[in-house]
XYZ file of C-alpha atoms in Angstrom:
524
model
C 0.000 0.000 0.000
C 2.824 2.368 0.177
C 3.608 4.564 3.448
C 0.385 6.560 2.601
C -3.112 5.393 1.885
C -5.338 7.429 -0.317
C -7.964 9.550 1.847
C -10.664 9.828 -0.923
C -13.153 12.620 -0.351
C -15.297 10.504 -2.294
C -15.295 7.609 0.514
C -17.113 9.279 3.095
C -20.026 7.253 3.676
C -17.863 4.084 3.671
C -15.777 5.721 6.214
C -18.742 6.376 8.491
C -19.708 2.748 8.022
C -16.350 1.598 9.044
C -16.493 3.308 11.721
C -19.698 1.558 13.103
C -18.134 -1.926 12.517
C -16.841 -3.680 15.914
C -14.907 -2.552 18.680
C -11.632 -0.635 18.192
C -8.827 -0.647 20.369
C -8.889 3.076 20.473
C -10.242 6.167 19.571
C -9.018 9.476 19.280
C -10.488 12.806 19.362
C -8.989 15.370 17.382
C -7.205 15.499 14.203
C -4.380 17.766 14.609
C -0.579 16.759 14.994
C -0.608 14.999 18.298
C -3.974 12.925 17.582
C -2.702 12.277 14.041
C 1.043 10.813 15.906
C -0.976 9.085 18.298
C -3.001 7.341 15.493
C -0.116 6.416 13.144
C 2.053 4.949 16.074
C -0.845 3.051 17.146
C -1.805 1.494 14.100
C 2.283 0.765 13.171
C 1.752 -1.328 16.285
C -1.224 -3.019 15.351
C -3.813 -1.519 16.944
C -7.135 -1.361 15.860
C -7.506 3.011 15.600
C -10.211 5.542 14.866
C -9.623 8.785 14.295
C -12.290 11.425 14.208
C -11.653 15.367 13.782
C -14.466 17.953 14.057
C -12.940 20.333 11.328
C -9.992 19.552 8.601
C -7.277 17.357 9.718
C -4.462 20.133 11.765
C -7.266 22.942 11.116
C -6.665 24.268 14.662
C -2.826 24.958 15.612
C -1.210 22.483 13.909
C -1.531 24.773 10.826
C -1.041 28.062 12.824
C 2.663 27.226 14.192
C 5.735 29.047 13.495
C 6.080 26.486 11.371
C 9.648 25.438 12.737
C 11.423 21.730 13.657
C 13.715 23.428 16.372
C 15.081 22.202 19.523
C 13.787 24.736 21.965
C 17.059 26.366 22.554
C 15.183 28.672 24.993
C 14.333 25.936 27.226
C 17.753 25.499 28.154
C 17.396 28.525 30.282
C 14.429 27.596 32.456
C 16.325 24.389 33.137
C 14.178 22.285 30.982
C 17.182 19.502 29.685
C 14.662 16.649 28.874
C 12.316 19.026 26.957
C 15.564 20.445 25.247
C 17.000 16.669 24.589
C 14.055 15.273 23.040
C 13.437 18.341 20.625
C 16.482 18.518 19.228
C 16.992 14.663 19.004
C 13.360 14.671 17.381
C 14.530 17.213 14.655
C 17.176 14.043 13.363
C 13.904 12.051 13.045
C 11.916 13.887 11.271
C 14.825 14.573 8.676
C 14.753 10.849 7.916
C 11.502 9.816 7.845
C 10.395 13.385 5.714
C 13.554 15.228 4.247
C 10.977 17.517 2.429
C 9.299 18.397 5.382
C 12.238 19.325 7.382
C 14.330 21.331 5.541
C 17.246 22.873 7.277
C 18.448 26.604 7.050
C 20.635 28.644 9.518
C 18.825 30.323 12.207
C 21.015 33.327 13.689
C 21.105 34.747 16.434
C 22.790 38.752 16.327
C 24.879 39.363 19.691
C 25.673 42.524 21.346
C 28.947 41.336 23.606
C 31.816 38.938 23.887
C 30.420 38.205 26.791
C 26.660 37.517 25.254
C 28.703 34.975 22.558
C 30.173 33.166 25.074
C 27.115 32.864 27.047
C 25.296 31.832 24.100
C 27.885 29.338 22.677
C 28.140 27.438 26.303
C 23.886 26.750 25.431
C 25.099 25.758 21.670
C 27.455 23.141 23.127
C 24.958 21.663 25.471
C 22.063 21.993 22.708
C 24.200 20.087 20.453
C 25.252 17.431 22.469
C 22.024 16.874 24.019
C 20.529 16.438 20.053
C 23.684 14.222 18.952
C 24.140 17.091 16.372
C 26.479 16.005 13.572
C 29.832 18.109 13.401
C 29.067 19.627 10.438
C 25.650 20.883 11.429
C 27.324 22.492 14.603
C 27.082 26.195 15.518
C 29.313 29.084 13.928
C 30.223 32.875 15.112
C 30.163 34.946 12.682
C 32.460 38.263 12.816
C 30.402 41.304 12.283
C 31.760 41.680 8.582
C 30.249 38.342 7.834
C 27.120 39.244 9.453
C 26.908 42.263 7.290
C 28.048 40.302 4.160
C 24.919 37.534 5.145
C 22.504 39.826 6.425
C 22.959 43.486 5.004
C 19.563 44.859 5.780
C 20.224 44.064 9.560
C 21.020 47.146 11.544
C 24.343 46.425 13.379
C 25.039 49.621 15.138
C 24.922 47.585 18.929
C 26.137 44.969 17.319
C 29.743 42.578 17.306
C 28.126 39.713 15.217
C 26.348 36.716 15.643
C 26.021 32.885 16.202
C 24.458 30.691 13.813
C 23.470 27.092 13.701
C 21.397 24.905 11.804
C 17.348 24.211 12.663
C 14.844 22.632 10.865
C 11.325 24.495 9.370
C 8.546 22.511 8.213
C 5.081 23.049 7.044
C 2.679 22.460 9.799
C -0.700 20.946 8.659
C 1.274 18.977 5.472
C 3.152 16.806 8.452
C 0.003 16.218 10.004
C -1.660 15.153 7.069
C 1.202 12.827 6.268
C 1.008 11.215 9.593
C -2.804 10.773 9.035
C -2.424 8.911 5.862
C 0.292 7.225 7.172
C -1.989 6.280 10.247
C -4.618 5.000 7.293
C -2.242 3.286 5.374
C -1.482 0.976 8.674
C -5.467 0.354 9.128
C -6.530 3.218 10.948
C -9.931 4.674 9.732
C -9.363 8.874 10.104
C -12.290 11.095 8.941
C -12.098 14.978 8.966
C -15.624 16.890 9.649
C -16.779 14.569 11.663
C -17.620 16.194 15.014
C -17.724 14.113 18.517
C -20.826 14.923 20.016
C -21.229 13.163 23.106
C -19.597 10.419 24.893
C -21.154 7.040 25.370
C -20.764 5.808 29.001
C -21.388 2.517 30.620
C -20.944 1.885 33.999
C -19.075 5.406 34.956
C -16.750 3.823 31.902
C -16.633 5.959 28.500
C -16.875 3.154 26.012
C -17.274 5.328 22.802
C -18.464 8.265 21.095
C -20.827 9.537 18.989
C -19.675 11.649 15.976
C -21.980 13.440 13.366
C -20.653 15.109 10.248
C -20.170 18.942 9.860
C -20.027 19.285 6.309
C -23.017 21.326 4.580
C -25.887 19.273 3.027
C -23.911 15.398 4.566
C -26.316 14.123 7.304
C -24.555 11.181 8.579
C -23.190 10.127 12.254
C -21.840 6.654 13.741
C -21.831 5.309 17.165
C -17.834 4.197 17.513
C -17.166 1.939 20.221
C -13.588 1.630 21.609
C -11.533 0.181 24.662
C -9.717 3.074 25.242
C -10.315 6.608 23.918
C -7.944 9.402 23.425
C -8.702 13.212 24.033
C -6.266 14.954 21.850
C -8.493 17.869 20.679
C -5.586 20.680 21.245
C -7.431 23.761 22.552
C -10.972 22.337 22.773
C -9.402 19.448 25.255
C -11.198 20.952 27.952
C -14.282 21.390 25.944
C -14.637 17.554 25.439
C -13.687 16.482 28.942
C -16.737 18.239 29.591
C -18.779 15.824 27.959
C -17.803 13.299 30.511
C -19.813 12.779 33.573
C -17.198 14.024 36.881
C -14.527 15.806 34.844
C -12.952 18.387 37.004
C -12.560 22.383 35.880
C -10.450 23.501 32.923
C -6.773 22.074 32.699
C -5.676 24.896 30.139
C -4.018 28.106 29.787
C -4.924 29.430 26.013
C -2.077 31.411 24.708
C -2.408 33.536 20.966
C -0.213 34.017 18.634
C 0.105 35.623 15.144
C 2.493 35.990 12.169
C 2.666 38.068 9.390
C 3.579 37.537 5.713
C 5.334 40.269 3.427
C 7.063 39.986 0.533
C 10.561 38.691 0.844
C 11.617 41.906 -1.834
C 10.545 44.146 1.595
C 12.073 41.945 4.272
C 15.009 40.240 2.150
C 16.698 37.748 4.552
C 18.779 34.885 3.632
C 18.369 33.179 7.121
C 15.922 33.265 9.902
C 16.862 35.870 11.865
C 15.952 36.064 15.983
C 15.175 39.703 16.354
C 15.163 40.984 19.992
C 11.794 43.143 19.988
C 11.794 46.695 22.227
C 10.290 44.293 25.175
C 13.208 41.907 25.291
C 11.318 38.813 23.555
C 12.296 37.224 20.594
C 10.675 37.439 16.970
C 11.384 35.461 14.049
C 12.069 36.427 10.640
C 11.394 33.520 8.135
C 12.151 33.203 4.560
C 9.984 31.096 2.773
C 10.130 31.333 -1.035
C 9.259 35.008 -2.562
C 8.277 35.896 1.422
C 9.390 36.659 4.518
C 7.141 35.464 7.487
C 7.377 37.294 11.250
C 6.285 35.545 14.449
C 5.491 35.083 16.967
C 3.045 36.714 19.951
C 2.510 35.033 22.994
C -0.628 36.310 25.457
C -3.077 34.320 26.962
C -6.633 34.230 25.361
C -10.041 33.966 26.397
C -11.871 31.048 23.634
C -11.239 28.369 21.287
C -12.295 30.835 18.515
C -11.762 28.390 14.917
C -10.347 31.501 13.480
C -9.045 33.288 16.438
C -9.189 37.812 15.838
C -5.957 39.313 15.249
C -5.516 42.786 16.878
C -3.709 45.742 15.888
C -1.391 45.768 19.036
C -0.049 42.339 17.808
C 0.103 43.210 14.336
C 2.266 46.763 15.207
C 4.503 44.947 17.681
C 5.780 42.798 15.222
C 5.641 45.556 12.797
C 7.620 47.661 15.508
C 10.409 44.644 16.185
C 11.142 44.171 12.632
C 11.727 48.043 11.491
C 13.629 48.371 15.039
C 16.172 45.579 14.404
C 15.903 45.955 9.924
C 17.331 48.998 7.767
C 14.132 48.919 5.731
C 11.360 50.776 4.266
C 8.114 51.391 6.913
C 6.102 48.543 6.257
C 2.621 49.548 5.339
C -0.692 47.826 6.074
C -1.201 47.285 2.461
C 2.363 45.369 1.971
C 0.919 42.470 4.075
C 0.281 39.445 2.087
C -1.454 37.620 4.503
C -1.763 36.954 8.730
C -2.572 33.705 10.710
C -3.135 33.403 14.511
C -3.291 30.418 16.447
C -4.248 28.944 20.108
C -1.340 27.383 21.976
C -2.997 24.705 24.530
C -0.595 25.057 27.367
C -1.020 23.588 30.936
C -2.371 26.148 33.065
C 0.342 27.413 35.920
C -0.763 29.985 37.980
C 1.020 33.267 38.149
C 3.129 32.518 35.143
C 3.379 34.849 31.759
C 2.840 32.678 28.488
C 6.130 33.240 27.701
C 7.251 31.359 30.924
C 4.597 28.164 31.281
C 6.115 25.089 30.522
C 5.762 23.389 26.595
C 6.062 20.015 27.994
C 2.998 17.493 27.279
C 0.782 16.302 29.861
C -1.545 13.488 30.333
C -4.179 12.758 32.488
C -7.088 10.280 32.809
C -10.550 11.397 33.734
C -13.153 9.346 36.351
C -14.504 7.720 32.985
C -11.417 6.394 31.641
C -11.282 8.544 28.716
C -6.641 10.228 28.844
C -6.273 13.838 27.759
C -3.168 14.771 26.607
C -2.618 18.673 25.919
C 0.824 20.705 25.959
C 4.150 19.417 23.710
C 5.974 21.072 21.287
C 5.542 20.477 17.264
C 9.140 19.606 17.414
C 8.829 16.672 19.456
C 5.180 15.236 18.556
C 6.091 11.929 17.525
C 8.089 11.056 21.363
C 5.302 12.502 22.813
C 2.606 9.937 20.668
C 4.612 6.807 21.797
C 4.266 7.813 25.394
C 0.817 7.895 24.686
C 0.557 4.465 22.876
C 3.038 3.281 25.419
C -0.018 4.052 27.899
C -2.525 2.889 25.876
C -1.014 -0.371 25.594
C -0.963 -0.669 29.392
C -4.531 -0.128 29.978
C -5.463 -2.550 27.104
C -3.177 -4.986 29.044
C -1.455 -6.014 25.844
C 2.356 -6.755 26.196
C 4.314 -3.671 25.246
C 5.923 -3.599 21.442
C 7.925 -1.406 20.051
C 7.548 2.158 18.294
C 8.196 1.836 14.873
C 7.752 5.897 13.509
C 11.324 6.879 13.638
C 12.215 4.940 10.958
C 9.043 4.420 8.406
C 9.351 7.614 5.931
C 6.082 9.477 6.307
C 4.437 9.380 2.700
C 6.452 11.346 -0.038
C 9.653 11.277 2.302
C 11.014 7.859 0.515
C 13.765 9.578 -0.442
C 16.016 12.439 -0.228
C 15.385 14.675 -3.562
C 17.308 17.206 -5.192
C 16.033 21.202 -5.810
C 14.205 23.396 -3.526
C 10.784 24.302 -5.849
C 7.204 24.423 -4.283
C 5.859 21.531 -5.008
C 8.979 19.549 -3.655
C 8.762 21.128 -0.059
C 4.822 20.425 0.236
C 4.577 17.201 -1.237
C 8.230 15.756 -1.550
C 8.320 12.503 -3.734
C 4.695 13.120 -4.517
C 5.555 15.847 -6.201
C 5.648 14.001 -9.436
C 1.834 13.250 -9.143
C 0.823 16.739 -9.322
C 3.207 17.530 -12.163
C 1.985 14.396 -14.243
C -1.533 16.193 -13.721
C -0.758 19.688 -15.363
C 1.226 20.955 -12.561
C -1.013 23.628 -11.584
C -3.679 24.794 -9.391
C -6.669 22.402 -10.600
C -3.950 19.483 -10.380
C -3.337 20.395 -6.771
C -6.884 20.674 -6.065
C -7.598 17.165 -7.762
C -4.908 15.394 -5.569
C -6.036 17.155 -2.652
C -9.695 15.456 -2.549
C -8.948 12.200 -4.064
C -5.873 11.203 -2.126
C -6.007 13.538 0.929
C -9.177 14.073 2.254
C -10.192 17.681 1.021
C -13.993 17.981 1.643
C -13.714 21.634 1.025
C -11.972 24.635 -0.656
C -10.609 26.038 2.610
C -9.258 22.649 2.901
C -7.360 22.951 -0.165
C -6.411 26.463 0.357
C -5.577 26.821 3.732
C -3.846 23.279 4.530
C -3.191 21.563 1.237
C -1.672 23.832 -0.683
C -0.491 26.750 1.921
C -1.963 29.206 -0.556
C -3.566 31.175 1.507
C -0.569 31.963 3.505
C 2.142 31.815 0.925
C 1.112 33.152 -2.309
C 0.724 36.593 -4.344
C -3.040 38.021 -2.821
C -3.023 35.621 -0.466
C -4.239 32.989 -2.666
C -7.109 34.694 -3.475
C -6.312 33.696 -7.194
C -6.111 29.588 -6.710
C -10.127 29.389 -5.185
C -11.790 29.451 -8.752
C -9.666 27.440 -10.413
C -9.482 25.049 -7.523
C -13.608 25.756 -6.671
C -13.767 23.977 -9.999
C -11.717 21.217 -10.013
C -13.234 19.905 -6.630
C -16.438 21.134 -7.604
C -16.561 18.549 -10.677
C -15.500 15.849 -8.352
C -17.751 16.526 -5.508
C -20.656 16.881 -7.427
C -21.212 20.963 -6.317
C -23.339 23.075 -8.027
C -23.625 26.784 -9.033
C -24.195 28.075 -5.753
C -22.531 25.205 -3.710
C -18.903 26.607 -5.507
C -20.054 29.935 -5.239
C -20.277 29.670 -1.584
C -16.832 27.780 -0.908
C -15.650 30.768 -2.424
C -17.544 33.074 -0.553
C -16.390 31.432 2.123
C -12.561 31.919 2.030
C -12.745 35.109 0.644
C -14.613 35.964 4.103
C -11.748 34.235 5.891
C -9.137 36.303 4.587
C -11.390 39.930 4.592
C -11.824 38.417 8.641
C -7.908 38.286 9.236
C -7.475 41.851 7.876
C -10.067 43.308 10.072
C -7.349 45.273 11.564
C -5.809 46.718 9.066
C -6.683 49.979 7.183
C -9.321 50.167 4.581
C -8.085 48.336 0.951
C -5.300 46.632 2.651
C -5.590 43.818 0.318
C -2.118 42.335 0.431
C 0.416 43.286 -1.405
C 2.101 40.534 -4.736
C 5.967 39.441 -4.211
């Protein structure tokens, strides 16, 4: 079957029939990076899985990241060695099993002291050992001549160079949907839209769920029974322990944050560049392609918003960090290509900033059985999904067997391949699929329902194709083209296209609230 099965649009019904078939080993709720980890090692192992999500597969933060495979070098300083060790060791992993999906550039850091160098270097040193970091992957200083030869736009008047080193960035929801049809390709039935409504419950036990579809015009549900259920729904965790009888208060802390595209022609950098902001935190400065991408805020939030606001004090303040730390022209609301925010689900800690709780996971088990897990770092999802199937194993008392993810390539990660295009860092290997079909936009859109599980055109244009972040107008181009090509397969009509497109387009008018009148977003 290859490393991953096809996840047909078309298939839906069959899935929800599946899904009422027998008793699984598990179920898990929520279809973003850590349920889709969980279900892939589970299945590897031979586990019987389902996997429902109430939205797209990694609709929620696993497409609203930073986007980066890093070892949490900051972690070092709050003490946090195992979190630090398993990061950077995970980063090695993921460059196996999905060299397109991890693809390494220099992140650098600017210093303003000998003394800040050293400092930094003696973290380096650790960091590297802790990861096993090859040699030649190991950190360098550069003088400030060679910053300015790397880096020219970067103002270096408090400056006597920098250290780089190597990280990892990745895109988000294509990694989760890799692990997903990975996770169906070992047996697991998945199924995006497909919200958990209530939990069934026999004896104070939760034995299974009920799930009913969220897609406009589909009216089907199933009753899933399974021996042990997973809650990995990310921010709404604490929204479906509610549905159990006895679950305690919230567990989470919600923390925002948001990013901004420009074109890379306004913020050319070579290198991801950690810019101190005026209030000591760090921002990153991404290349990606014709752009440049800035992140991150970090506040706590009220809600599990699906498309969370983005206010003008975030926007300026990473505005005001950039055009503090770049020699560059004032960046004007109409230059931004597009903006993304996301929900962090971190373990609450009272009397901590978000900046200082912990990343680490947690898990926890509820009076009806059902384990939450909630916390973690991108980096370091798959660790964090054997623990979990490690646990699972125990309470199915099934002798433990080993994790097998480290060393399966993830699908279109068989093999290492040369160039750096588009379509080779979103669909690696696979690559050659969408070129045999045209190559374009209503190729992209074809592959994305027939073999990975696009139900709609924010599916496509959002998580499939990264379009809506990554592309002249924000994508705004791709949704006819693509309305149509899904629209032929999916059997839409006139007004059904018409309103996928309304749709996005009120997406991306939604993220711009902020920003002045006819800020449209500017082409690279």
């Amino acid at each position: 079957m290859g490393t991953g099965a096809s996840l047909n649009a078309l298939d839906r019904a069959a899935s929800f029939a599946r899904l009422e078939t027998g008793v699984f080993d598990l179920a898990i709720i929520g279809g973003g990076i850590t349920g889709a980890g969980i279900a892939r090692d589970a299945a590897l192992r031979g586990l019987s899985v389902a996997l429902l999500e109430a939205q797209d597969y990694a609709s929620g933060t696993s497409s609203r990241s930073s986007k980066m495979i890093h070892g949490g070098l900051r972690y070092l300083a709050q003490g946090d060695v195992a979190l630090v060790r398993e990061s950077a060791s995970e980063r090695q992993v993921l460059r196996r099993i999905a060299p397109h999906l991890a693809r390494i550039t220099p992140f650098v850091i600017p210093t303003t002291s000998i003394a800040t160098q050293a400092k930094l270097r003696a973290a380096l040193w650790s960091f590297e050992k802790l990861g096993g970091v090859p040699a030649a992957e190991q950190h360098e200083v550069w003088s400030l001549d060679e910053l300015a030869r790397r880096e020219p736009r970067l103002r270096r008047d408090r400056l006597n160079g920098a250290v780089a080193y190597p990280e990892f960035l990745t895109d988000d929801a294509r990694l989760t949907l890799a692990n997903v049809r990975s996770a169906a390709a070992a047996g697991a039935v998945v199924l995006n839209h497909a919200r958990v409504e209530e939990l069934v419950e026999e004896g104070g036990r939760a034995t299974g769920l009920i799930a009913r579809s969220t897609l406009a015009g589909e009216d089907k549900g199933a009753r899933v029974l399974a021996r042990v259920i997973v809650n990995a729904a990310g921010p709404w965790v604490d929204g479906v322990r509610a549905l159990a009888a006895g679950e305690g208060g919230p567990r989470l802390a919600l923390s925002k944050g948001i990013h901004l595209v420009l074109p890379r022609a306004l913020l050319p950098v070579a290198s991801t560049l950690i810019l101190r902001a005026p209030d000591k935190r760090n921002v990153f400065a991404v290349p990606r392609g014709d752009f440049t991408y800035l992140g991150t805020t970090d506040q706590f939030c009220a809600g599990t918003d699906y498309w969370p606001e983005i206010g003008r004090t975030d926007i300026d303040y990473l505005l005001n960090a950039a055009q503090t730390a770049m020699d560059m022209d004032p960046i004007r609301d109409r230059d931004i290509v597009s903006l993304w925010a996301g929900i962090r689900p971190l373990i609450g800690e009272a009397g901590k900033k978000a900046t200082e709780v912990s990343r680490k996971d947690e898990m926890w088990v509820g009076p009806g059985g059902v384990i939450a897990i909630a916390g973690g770092k991108l980096s370091a999802y798959r660790a964090m999904a054997a623990r979990i199937v490690d646990a699972v194993e125990g309470r199915l008392d099934r002798r433990p067997s080993p994790c097998r993810t480290a060393d399966l390539p993830l699908p279109g990660g068989e093999r290492t391949l040369d160039g750096d295009d588009r379509l080779h860092r979103l669909y690696g290997t696979e690559a050659a699929l969408i070129r045999a079909g045209g190559g374009d936009v209503a190729a992209e859109a074809r592959h994305a329902v027939l073999q990975e599980g696009a139900a709609t055109l924010e599916d496509y244009w959002v998580r499939r194709s990264a379009r809506a972040w990554f592309d002249k107008a924000a994508g705004r181009d791709a949704l006819a083209p693509a309305a149509d090509a899904m629209g032929l397969l999916l059997g839409w009509d006139e007004r059904r296209r018409a309103a996928e497109i309304h749709h996005c387009l009120q997406l991306d008018r939604n993220s711009r609230r902020a920003l002045s009148p006819g800020a449209e977003g500017n082409e690279p």
